[in-house]
């Protein structure tokens, strides 16, 4: 089975730029990783959509997701670029669709537009966004996904929901990739999120690198696809894993093999310290990725 691979660039969210003092040099370190991935066999680079660091908020750099997406799209030539994943609560869905359409053009059709319901509570509150309980956030997310798809596929989209509405917004150009920008939905909620994947998405991000959990989410997604008449195999099933820097190439191959057996056809690596050392990324590209081509 052919598997494609992505790699996260260091944007500060995981405290992965703190050893670089100058913010310009921090940004250039992020860009350098993107360019190195662009030169290799990687299919994509990814950013997180967060404002504060993790595991706790600290006064350290976290570069804004969509701004960085746009600049990295212009700093690379071949590689796809996406968000893992965009937070619905941070942008009106109509604006999200417009931003994504613009970046898809700027990248010459290389955008993987990711979206999820969001979860990082203190970040929402610090930036003045209204924090709601899970059922309401999911209801908002469900409406947002529908609006985004309409903005990309209809000339005079109309939607009237409980949380959002649009009235024939003009979204030109809608993007470059056909039939619309590649739409990635992140999250494993079995009743709402995975059903939305089956209805509207080109790709899912599920399982968090856990083969057992991934297999369960894939099975639920397949059930939704069967009920809706969607071709399950037409949906990319991606998952994310943190690279163990001490692991051998053989260990990493075995780890990916387990994820593939569980249902993944796309794997995204987060590589600690890649801002300072590209060698682990280059080693993966040379020794692991070719095993799944």
Coordinates of N, CA and C in Angstrom, one line a residue, residues 18 29 74 81 93 114 242-243 251 271 275:
X18 N 12.6 27.9 21.2 CA 13.0 28.7 22.3 C 14.5 28.9 22.4
X29 N 14.2 29.8 10.6 CA 14.4 28.4 11.0 C 13.2 27.5 10.6
X74 N 4.7 30.5 -0.5 CA 5.5 31.3 -1.4 C 7.0 31.0 -1.4
X81 N 0.8 22.2 1.6 CA 1.0 22.8 2.9 C -0.4 22.9 3.6
X93 N -16.6 31.1 9.5 CA -16.3 30.1 8.4 C -16.3 30.7 7.0
X114 N -7.1 22.5 6.6 CA -7.6 21.7 7.7 C -8.5 22.5 8.7
X242 N 4.7 11.5 16.9 CA 5.9 12.2 17.4 C 7.1 11.3 17.2
X243 N 8.1 11.8 16.5 CA 9.3 10.9 16.3 C 10.1 10.8 17.5
X251 N 12.8 0.6 13.6 CA 11.8 0.8 14.6 C 10.7 1.7 13.9
X271 N 8.8 16.2 14.5 CA 10.2 15.8 14.7 C 10.8 16.8 15.8
X275 N 14.1 22.3 14.2 CA 14.6 23.7 14.0 C 16.1 23.8 14.0

